[in-house]
Every structure is written in structure tokens, then in C-alpha cells.
Amino acid sequence: MARPTREHLVALERAHVWPPYTPSERHEQEDPLVVDAAEGPYLFDRDGTRYVDATSSWWSQTLGHRHPRLVRALAAQAERLTHVAAGGATHENVALLAEALAQVAPAGLVRTHFSDDGSTAVEVAIKIAAQYWRQNGRPRRHVFVALGHAYHGDTLGAASLAAIEEFSGVFAPLLFEVVRPPPPDADDWSPVLAALEATLRARQDDIAGVFVEPLVQGASGMRMHPPAVLAELRRMTREVDTFLIADEVFTGYGRTGRMWASDHANVAPDLLCLGKGFTAGILPMGATMASARIYDGFRGGVARALLHGHTFSGHALGCAVAREVLSVYEDERILEGVAPRAERIARAFASFASIPGVLRTRSLGTIGAADLGEPGYGGSGRGWAVARAARARGVHLRPLGDTIYVAPPLNVPLPILDEVLAALGECLALPG
Ligand SMILES: *Cc1c(COP(=O)(O)O)cnc(C)c1O
């Protein structure tokens, strides 16, 4: 049977798909990529054009598309078992994956609750923390702290934590209270930390935990803070004995050059949220890791058990792929490979800073970002103009407002990375 034409697919997409974060007018007018296949760093459009996926499909394809070992692990698992519900049943891959995670996670995180994506991983962390305190002597502790410019996902609990007005403003009446210190002014974190410390001391009875995206706040514009900020958050939360909850959905799995961004500060959080790179973007899966202390706070019968779960918890296909991801990281020395890529990205973005119209640039690990306007989701359209110019040069980018950034697969071949950076340099230098 003849395949539908590219045009026909675009027409069906416009008629029936409701895409995320996309104004209807843009959806109806812009020509999307019609991706027919992908391999390594590349996406192949139905029209024959090849694009480098320079932001790894919303940061998820840490090992590139269709890594052969991951595809094989997926196919092999599908031949045996695709899914069995988690209550009262287990299977090889969930047990072995949980063990492997306990070995690679920051110290003390020995217990994993599996869920479906980054947002659910955050929801679970919220519920674990609140329920823990409720049944372990601090029943009023159900208020969370989240930072200015935070993003933790789009479900209502995660959206409550988020500080991105465009995402959460419309839902404000549905969201719970969050304590939020003011964002840093000109990267000066000392007033933020001082305000936070005062709040933590004053509100010891009601603060259940502090959420942080360690080192990089991705969605709000690739904003970065030094490891010392994270170390301070750990010190303060420990002093009042409340939880530090690291949302490493984006930063985990080597994106910043270490396995966990928390490693840069030698920090072990009490709860850790995983998503995106967890299956190297092959299947939707998330996880929340917890310390033994937290897990033990749920002993004592039905009424004290964790009251949360999802149909696909510990999905067999996802677990098989996630295990293989950890093996590939080890066998292909993925983390060691970040350094040479980070160096190229850092050098390129440092040079972009002198291009007229570029306000500032920054980089960490395989992330490089350039602000063409003040960070924020809306922006002037300049970010999108640069993305369109990049597309014409075979590079697929999505800006965050006026912040244009790269976050390629961690194993992107160096010559391809060099091409991307050269193309981006050209696009940034085009008259705005
Ligand atoms: C993407 C992201 C989430 C949400 O993950 P989804 O899989 O999109 O639900 C949460 N936190 C951070 C830091 C993220 O980058």
C-alpha cells in the first residue's frame, strides 16, 4: 500500500493532533519536521532532509536515537514480557534495575519507586515527603519550597512548584501553596540563600522539603548556579532536618558532565527524581529514589503505606531499556566522553558572547545557551528566528523564548558537534 504523502500527514496533524505548548496559529501555519526515521544524532524528514537533533528531543535522547544496544534490549524484552502490574508481582528487570540504581545514585538513595515520566516522579516525591512527615511526628509539614524560575513538570503538583508564570499562571486557583524565595539578582545568590535560611528556621513546623533542579534550571532558560548554592541548600535543610529533593529529570545521567549534577557539590539529596535520560528517551518512564530513613517511615501497616501508584509502575520494557542504558554508560564510557564535548561547547558559546545581539552566554557539560533577550518563555521571536535559520542549515533547535541553546546527545560525534556549533555561530550573526 502506498504510504500517505508528507503533505497529507501534515494536514492530518493540523486537523487532529493537539500538540503541547503550541499556539493554534503556529500549528496551522508552520511546516513541522515530518520525522520518518532517526539514527544517532540525526532526524530524517520525509522530504529527505537530514537534521541534527541538537537538543536531543527535549533533552531525552542522551545516547542518540536508536542506539543499537537499546533497540536490541527492547526487542528481546518484548519477546519475553512486556508488562505485569507491580502489586504482588515482580520481574527480573525491575529487581536488577533497582539494584543498579542504588549503586549509581548519590549515597544513601537505596529505594526506587517507578512511575511514568518526569512529572510523575516529582508528584511522587511531593507525596512521599508530605506523607512521611504526617506519620512521623511532624503532621503540619506539607508546605514545599521551590526556587525562583523553577520548573518541575506540568501535572498539578509539579506545576505548583514551578515558577514559570506562562505555564502555571492560568491554573493558579488549582495549585497549592509554595514558599518561594526571590530569584537571584544578577546571579547573586547570597540574598536568596539568606532569605531561604531565615524561612526554613521560622517555618520548621510546616516545611516538608526544598525542591531544586541542581545546577541548571532547564525550562526557564538554561539558568545556571554554582555548586556552592546546592551545597548550601543541603546544609540548611539538614540543619532543620527537612528534605532536600533533587529534581534531576534533566540534569541526571551525565548532562552536566557528572552522573548527577548533585555530584558537583558532593551532595546526596533525600529524594531524587529521574526521567528523560532514564531510558535514554526510548520509553516514557520516571522514578523517585529515596533514602532508607524515608522508606522506613512508611512501615506499620496499610494506613502507613505509600498511597500512590501507577498502572505502568516498573514497566518491563522500560526497565529492560533502563538497565541497558546503565550498561552502555559504563561500556562506552559516556561520562568520560562529556569532557571533550563540554570543552568545545564552552569555547563556542564563549565566542558567541561577542556577537552583536547576544546579551550573554553560559555553558555546563553538554549544555550551551545564549540569551538574545531576557530569559522568559515568551520572548520577542528572535529565538525562533535563529531556530528557523538553523533548520535551513540542517540543525533542529527549539528555543526557550529568546534563549537559544544546544543539549545534544552526550555521545554526539565531535565533527558533528563542531558543525552544529559553526552553524549556530552563523545563525546568531545574521542580522536580527
Ligand atoms: C522535563 C522536566 C520535568 C517533567 O518531565 P516530563 O517527563 O516532561 O513530565 C520535570 N523536571 C525537570 C527538571 C524537567 O526538565
Coordinates of C-alpha atoms and ligand atoms in Angstrom, one line a residue:
M1 CA 0.0 0.0 0.0
A2 CA 1.3 3.5 -0.8
R3 CA 2.4 5.5 2.2
P4 CA 0.5 8.7 2.8
T5 CA 2.3 11.7 1.5
R6 CA 4.1 14.2 3.7
E7 CA 1.5 16.8 2.9
H8 CA -1.3 14.5 3.9
L9 CA 0.4 13.8 7.2
V10 CA 0.8 17.5 8.0
A11 CA -2.9 18.0 7.1
L12 CA -3.9 15.2 9.5
E13 CA -1.7 16.5 12.2
R14 CA -3.2 20.0 11.8
A15 CA -6.7 18.6 11.8
H16 CA -6.5 16.2 14.7
V17 CA -3.4 16.5 16.9
W18 CA -3.3 18.8 19.9
P19 CA 0.4 19.4 20.4
P20 CA 2.0 20.7 23.6
Y21 CA 2.8 24.4 24.1
T22 CA 1.9 25.3 20.6
P23 CA -0.4 28.2 19.7
S24 CA -3.0 27.0 17.2
E25 CA -2.0 29.6 14.6
R26 CA 1.6 28.4 14.7
H27 CA 0.4 24.8 14.5
E28 CA -1.7 25.6 11.4
Q29 CA 1.0 27.7 9.6
E30 CA 4.4 26.3 10.4
D31 CA 5.8 23.4 8.5
P32 CA 6.8 20.8 11.1
L33 CA 9.5 18.3 10.7
V34 CA 7.9 15.1 9.5
V35 CA 10.3 12.7 11.0
D36 CA 10.4 9.4 9.2
A37 CA 13.4 7.8 11.0
A38 CA 16.2 8.7 13.3
E39 CA 19.6 7.4 14.0
G40 CA 22.3 8.6 16.4
P41 CA 22.3 12.4 16.4
Y42 CA 20.2 12.6 13.2
L43 CA 16.5 13.0 12.4
F44 CA 15.4 12.3 8.8
D45 CA 12.4 14.2 7.4
R46 CA 10.1 12.6 4.9
D47 CA 11.3 15.1 2.4
G48 CA 14.7 13.5 2.6
T49 CA 16.3 16.3 4.7
R50 CA 18.6 15.3 7.5
Y51 CA 18.8 17.3 10.7
V52 CA 21.0 17.1 13.8
D53 CA 18.8 16.8 16.8
A54 CA 20.8 19.4 18.7
T55 CA 18.5 19.5 21.8
S56 CA 18.1 15.7 22.0
S57 CA 14.3 15.7 21.6
W58 CA 13.6 17.7 24.7
W59 CA 16.8 16.6 26.3
S60 CA 15.9 12.9 26.5
Q61 CA 18.0 11.2 23.8
T62 CA 21.2 11.1 25.9
L63 CA 22.6 8.3 23.8
G64 CA 21.3 9.5 20.4
H65 CA 18.4 7.9 18.6
R66 CA 18.0 4.2 18.3
H67 CA 21.2 3.1 20.0
P68 CA 21.6 -0.4 18.6
R69 CA 22.1 -2.0 22.1
L70 CA 19.0 -0.3 23.4
V71 CA 16.9 -1.3 20.4
R72 CA 18.1 -4.9 20.9
A73 CA 17.3 -4.9 24.6
L74 CA 13.8 -3.6 23.9
A75 CA 13.1 -6.2 21.2
A76 CA 14.5 -9.0 23.3
Q77 CA 12.4 -8.0 26.3
A78 CA 9.3 -7.7 24.1
E79 CA 9.8 -11.4 23.2
R80 CA 9.5 -12.4 26.9
L81 CA 7.3 -10.0 28.9
T82 CA 6.1 -6.5 28.1
H83 CA 4.3 -5.6 31.3
V84 CA 2.9 -7.0 34.5
A85 CA 1.3 -4.9 37.2
A86 CA 3.6 -4.2 40.1
G87 CA 1.3 -5.2 43.0
G88 CA 2.3 -8.7 44.2
A89 CA 4.4 -9.4 41.2
T90 CA 8.0 -8.6 40.2
H91 CA 10.3 -9.4 37.3
E92 CA 13.9 -9.7 36.6
N93 CA 14.5 -6.3 35.1
V94 CA 12.7 -4.2 37.8
A95 CA 14.7 -6.0 40.5
L96 CA 18.0 -5.7 38.8
L97 CA 17.4 -2.1 37.7
A98 CA 16.5 -1.1 41.3
E99 CA 19.8 -2.7 42.5
A100 CA 21.8 -1.0 39.8
L101 CA 20.2 2.4 40.5
A102 CA 21.1 2.1 44.2
Q103 CA 24.7 1.5 43.2
V104 CA 25.0 4.6 40.9
A105 CA 22.8 7.0 42.8
P106 CA 24.1 9.6 45.3
A107 CA 25.0 8.0 48.6
G108 CA 22.1 6.6 50.6
L109 CA 19.4 6.5 47.9
V110 CA 18.7 2.9 48.0
R111 CA 15.0 2.6 47.2
T112 CA 13.2 3.3 43.9
H113 CA 9.6 4.0 43.2
F114 CA 8.9 3.6 39.4
S115 CA 6.4 5.8 37.6
D116 CA 5.8 7.2 34.1
D117 CA 7.7 10.4 33.4
G118 CA 9.4 13.3 35.0
S119 CA 6.2 14.9 36.2
T120 CA 5.0 11.8 38.0
A121 CA 8.5 11.3 39.5
V122 CA 8.0 14.8 41.0
E123 CA 4.4 14.2 42.1
V124 CA 5.6 11.0 43.9
A125 CA 8.4 12.9 45.7
I126 CA 5.8 15.5 46.9
K127 CA 3.6 12.8 48.3
I128 CA 6.4 10.8 49.8
A129 CA 7.7 13.8 51.7
A130 CA 4.3 15.0 52.9
Q131 CA 3.1 11.6 53.9
Y132 CA 6.4 10.9 55.7
W133 CA 6.2 13.9 57.9
R134 CA 2.5 13.4 58.5
Q135 CA 3.0 9.9 60.0
N136 CA 6.4 10.6 61.6
G137 CA 5.7 13.2 64.1
R138 CA 5.5 16.4 62.0
P139 CA 1.9 16.4 60.8
R140 CA 1.9 20.1 59.7
R141 CA 4.9 19.7 57.4
H142 CA 3.2 19.8 54.0
V143 CA 4.5 23.0 52.5
F144 CA 7.3 22.9 50.0
V145 CA 10.0 25.4 49.0
A146 CA 10.8 25.8 45.3
L147 CA 13.2 28.3 43.8
G148 CA 12.5 31.3 41.6
H149 CA 12.4 30.2 37.9
A150 CA 11.8 26.6 38.9
Y151 CA 10.3 24.1 36.6
H152 CA 9.3 20.6 37.8
G153 CA 6.7 19.4 35.3
D154 CA 3.2 20.0 34.2
T155 CA 0.9 17.9 36.4
L156 CA -0.8 20.0 39.1
G157 CA 1.6 19.2 42.0
A158 CA 4.6 19.7 39.8
A159 CA 3.1 22.9 38.3
S160 CA 2.5 24.2 41.8
L161 CA 6.3 24.1 42.3
A162 CA 7.0 25.7 39.0
A163 CA 7.7 29.4 38.9
I164 CA 7.1 29.9 35.2
E165 CA 4.1 32.2 35.0
E166 CA 3.2 31.3 31.4
F167 CA 2.8 27.7 32.4
S168 CA 1.2 27.8 35.8
G169 CA -0.5 31.3 35.9
V170 CA -3.7 30.1 34.3
F171 CA -4.0 27.3 36.7
A172 CA -3.2 29.3 39.8
P173 CA -6.6 28.6 41.5
L174 CA -5.8 24.9 41.3
L175 CA -2.3 25.0 42.7
F176 CA -1.1 24.5 46.3
E177 CA 0.9 27.0 48.3
V178 CA 4.7 27.0 47.7
V179 CA 7.3 29.1 49.6
R180 CA 9.4 30.7 47.1
P181 CA 12.5 32.9 47.8
P182 CA 13.0 35.7 45.3
P183 CA 15.1 34.8 42.2
P184 CA 18.8 35.8 42.3
D185 CA 19.6 39.3 41.1
A186 CA 22.5 39.3 38.6
D187 CA 23.5 35.8 39.7
D188 CA 24.0 36.9 43.3
W189 CA 22.6 34.0 45.3
S190 CA 23.6 35.3 48.8
P191 CA 20.3 37.2 49.4
V192 CA 18.3 34.2 48.1
L193 CA 20.1 31.8 50.4
A194 CA 19.8 34.2 53.4
A195 CA 16.1 34.6 52.9
L196 CA 15.7 30.9 52.5
E197 CA 17.6 30.1 55.6
A198 CA 15.5 32.5 57.6
T199 CA 12.3 30.9 56.2
L200 CA 13.4 27.4 56.9
R201 CA 14.2 28.3 60.5
A202 CA 11.0 30.2 61.1
R203 CA 8.8 27.6 59.4
Q204 CA 10.3 24.4 60.7
D205 CA 6.9 23.1 61.7
D206 CA 5.4 23.3 58.2
I207 CA 8.2 22.9 55.6
A208 CA 8.3 19.4 54.2
G209 CA 11.1 19.8 51.7
V210 CA 13.1 22.0 49.4
F211 CA 12.9 21.2 45.7
V212 CA 15.9 22.1 43.4
E213 CA 17.0 21.5 39.9
P214 CA 20.6 21.1 40.7
L215 CA 23.0 23.5 38.9
V216 CA 20.8 24.1 35.8
Q217 CA 17.2 25.2 35.7
G218 CA 16.4 24.0 32.2
A219 CA 12.9 25.0 31.2
S220 CA 13.1 28.6 32.5
G221 CA 16.0 29.3 30.1
M222 CA 19.1 27.1 31.0
R223 CA 19.8 29.3 34.1
M224 CA 22.8 28.0 35.9
H225 CA 24.1 28.3 39.5
P226 CA 27.3 27.3 41.1
P227 CA 27.6 24.0 43.1
A228 CA 28.1 26.1 46.3
V229 CA 24.4 27.0 46.1
L230 CA 23.4 23.4 46.2
A231 CA 25.8 22.6 49.0
E232 CA 24.3 25.5 51.0
L233 CA 20.8 24.1 50.4
R234 CA 22.0 20.8 51.7
R235 CA 23.5 22.4 54.8
M236 CA 20.3 24.4 55.6
T237 CA 17.9 21.6 55.1
R238 CA 20.0 19.3 57.2
E239 CA 20.1 21.9 60.0
V240 CA 16.3 22.0 60.3
D241 CA 16.0 18.3 59.4
T242 CA 13.8 18.7 56.4
F243 CA 14.2 17.1 53.0
L244 CA 16.3 18.2 50.1
I245 CA 14.6 17.0 46.9
A246 CA 16.7 17.0 43.8
D247 CA 14.8 17.1 40.5
E248 CA 17.5 15.6 38.2
V249 CA 15.0 14.8 35.4
F250 CA 17.1 17.0 33.1
T251 CA 20.5 17.2 34.8
G252 CA 20.8 13.5 35.7
Y253 CA 22.6 10.9 33.6
G254 CA 25.6 12.9 32.8
R255 CA 24.1 16.0 31.2
T256 CA 26.3 18.3 33.3
G257 CA 29.5 16.1 33.0
R258 CA 29.0 14.1 36.2
M259 CA 26.4 11.3 36.5
W260 CA 24.3 13.6 38.7
A261 CA 24.5 17.4 38.9
S262 CA 24.4 16.9 42.7
D263 CA 27.8 15.2 42.4
H264 CA 29.5 18.5 41.5
A265 CA 28.7 19.6 45.1
N266 CA 29.1 16.2 46.7
V267 CA 25.6 16.4 47.8
A268 CA 23.3 13.5 48.4
P269 CA 19.6 14.6 48.5
D270 CA 16.9 12.8 50.5
L271 CA 14.8 12.2 47.4
L272 CA 15.9 12.2 43.7
C273 CA 13.6 12.5 40.7
L274 CA 14.5 10.8 37.4
G275 CA 13.0 11.0 33.9
K276 CA 14.2 12.0 30.4
G277 CA 17.6 10.2 30.1
F278 CA 16.4 7.4 32.4
T279 CA 15.6 5.2 29.4
A280 CA 17.8 7.4 27.1
G281 CA 14.4 8.7 25.9
I282 CA 13.3 5.4 24.4
L283 CA 10.3 4.9 26.6
P284 CA 8.4 7.2 28.9
M285 CA 9.5 6.2 32.4
G286 CA 10.3 8.1 35.6
A287 CA 11.5 7.2 39.0
T288 CA 11.7 8.6 42.5
M289 CA 14.6 7.4 44.7
A290 CA 14.5 7.7 48.4
S291 CA 16.7 7.1 51.5
A292 CA 16.3 4.1 53.8
R293 CA 15.2 6.5 56.5
I294 CA 12.3 7.7 54.4
Y295 CA 11.3 4.3 53.3
D296 CA 11.3 3.1 56.9
G297 CA 8.9 5.8 57.8
F298 CA 6.2 4.0 55.8
R299 CA 6.4 0.8 57.9
G300 CA 3.5 -0.1 60.1
G301 CA 0.6 -1.4 58.1
V302 CA -1.8 -0.4 55.4
A303 CA -2.6 3.0 56.7
R304 CA 1.1 4.0 56.6
A305 CA 1.9 2.5 53.2
L306 CA 2.7 4.9 50.3
L307 CA -0.7 5.8 49.0
H308 CA 0.4 6.3 45.4
G309 CA 0.9 4.1 42.3
H310 CA 0.5 3.9 38.6
T311 CA -0.7 1.2 36.3
F312 CA 2.6 1.0 34.5
S313 CA 4.9 1.2 37.5
G314 CA 8.1 -0.8 36.8
H315 CA 7.1 -1.4 33.2
A316 CA 9.1 -4.4 31.9
L317 CA 10.1 -2.8 28.6
G318 CA 11.2 0.4 30.2
C319 CA 13.1 -1.4 32.9
A320 CA 14.9 -3.6 30.3
V321 CA 16.0 -0.5 28.4
A322 CA 16.9 1.5 31.5
R323 CA 19.2 -1.3 32.6
E324 CA 20.9 -1.4 29.3
V325 CA 21.3 2.4 29.4
L326 CA 23.4 2.0 32.5
S327 CA 25.5 -0.8 30.9
V328 CA 26.1 1.4 27.8
Y329 CA 27.1 4.3 30.0
E330 CA 29.7 2.0 31.6
D331 CA 30.9 0.1 28.5
E332 CA 31.1 3.2 26.2
R333 CA 32.5 5.5 29.0
I334 CA 29.8 8.0 28.2
L335 CA 30.6 10.3 31.2
E336 CA 34.3 10.5 30.2
G337 CA 33.2 11.5 26.7
V338 CA 31.3 14.5 28.0
A339 CA 34.6 16.4 28.8
P340 CA 35.8 17.0 25.2
R341 CA 32.3 17.9 24.1
A342 CA 31.9 20.3 27.0
E343 CA 35.1 22.0 26.1
R344 CA 34.0 22.6 22.5
I345 CA 30.6 23.8 23.6
A346 CA 32.2 26.1 26.3
R347 CA 34.6 27.6 23.7
A348 CA 32.0 28.1 21.1
F349 CA 29.5 29.8 23.4
A350 CA 32.2 32.0 25.0
S351 CA 32.9 33.2 21.5
F352 CA 29.2 33.8 20.7
A353 CA 29.1 36.3 23.6
S354 CA 30.8 38.9 21.4
I355 CA 28.2 38.6 18.6
P356 CA 26.1 41.8 18.4
G357 CA 22.6 41.0 19.8
V358 CA 23.8 38.2 22.1
L359 CA 23.4 39.5 25.7
R360 CA 25.2 36.7 27.5
T361 CA 26.1 33.1 27.2
R362 CA 26.9 30.2 29.5
S363 CA 27.7 26.5 29.4
L364 CA 28.0 23.4 31.5
G365 CA 28.6 19.9 30.4
T366 CA 26.8 19.4 27.1
I367 CA 24.6 22.4 27.6
G368 CA 25.4 25.7 25.9
A369 CA 23.0 28.7 26.0
A370 CA 22.9 32.2 24.6
D371 CA 20.4 34.9 25.6
L372 CA 19.1 37.0 22.7
G373 CA 16.8 38.8 25.1
E374 CA 15.9 38.5 28.7
P375 CA 15.2 34.8 29.7
G376 CA 11.5 34.0 29.7
Y377 CA 9.1 31.8 27.9
G378 CA 7.5 34.3 25.6
G379 CA 10.3 36.3 24.1
S380 CA 10.5 38.6 21.1
G381 CA 10.6 35.9 18.5
R382 CA 14.4 36.3 17.9
G383 CA 15.0 32.8 19.4
W384 CA 12.6 31.3 16.9
A385 CA 14.2 33.3 14.0
V386 CA 17.6 31.8 14.9
A387 CA 16.0 28.3 15.1
R388 CA 14.5 28.7 11.6
A389 CA 17.9 29.8 10.3
A390 CA 19.4 26.7 11.9
R391 CA 16.8 24.5 10.4
A392 CA 17.8 25.7 7.0
R393 CA 21.4 24.6 7.8
G394 CA 20.3 21.1 8.9
V395 CA 20.2 21.7 12.7
H396 CA 17.0 21.2 14.7
L397 CA 16.7 23.5 17.7
R398 CA 13.9 24.7 19.9
P399 CA 14.5 28.0 21.7
L400 CA 13.2 28.8 25.2
G401 CA 11.8 32.2 24.4
D402 CA 14.8 34.3 23.4
T403 CA 17.3 31.8 24.8
I404 CA 18.8 29.6 22.2
Y405 CA 20.7 26.5 23.4
V406 CA 22.2 23.2 22.5
A407 CA 21.9 20.0 24.5
P408 CA 22.9 17.3 22.0
P409 CA 23.2 13.6 22.8
L410 CA 26.1 13.0 25.1
N411 CA 27.8 10.8 22.5
V412 CA 27.3 13.2 19.6
P413 CA 30.4 12.6 17.3
L414 CA 32.8 15.5 17.7
P415 CA 32.8 16.5 14.0
I416 CA 29.0 16.7 14.0
L417 CA 29.1 18.8 17.2
D418 CA 31.6 21.1 15.5
E419 CA 29.2 21.5 12.5
V420 CA 26.3 22.3 14.8
L421 CA 28.3 25.0 16.7
A422 CA 29.6 26.5 13.5
A423 CA 26.1 26.7 12.0
L424 CA 24.8 28.2 15.2
G425 CA 27.5 30.8 15.2
E426 CA 26.5 31.8 11.7
C427 CA 22.8 32.0 12.6
L428 CA 23.4 34.1 15.6
A429 CA 25.5 36.5 13.5
L430 CA 22.6 37.0 11.0
P431 CA 21.1 40.4 11.2
G432 CA 18.2 40.2 13.7
Ligands
LIG1 C1 11.2 17.8 31.8 C2 11.3 18.0 33.2 C3 10.2 17.6 34.1 C4 9.0 16.9 33.6 O1 9.2 15.8 32.9 P1 8.1 15.2 31.9 O2 8.6 13.9 31.5 O3 8.0 16.1 30.8 O4 6.8 15.1 32.7 C5 10.4 17.8 35.4 N1 11.5 18.4 35.9 C6 12.5 18.8 35.1 C7 13.7 19.4 35.7 C8 12.4 18.7 33.7 O5 13.4 19.1 33.0

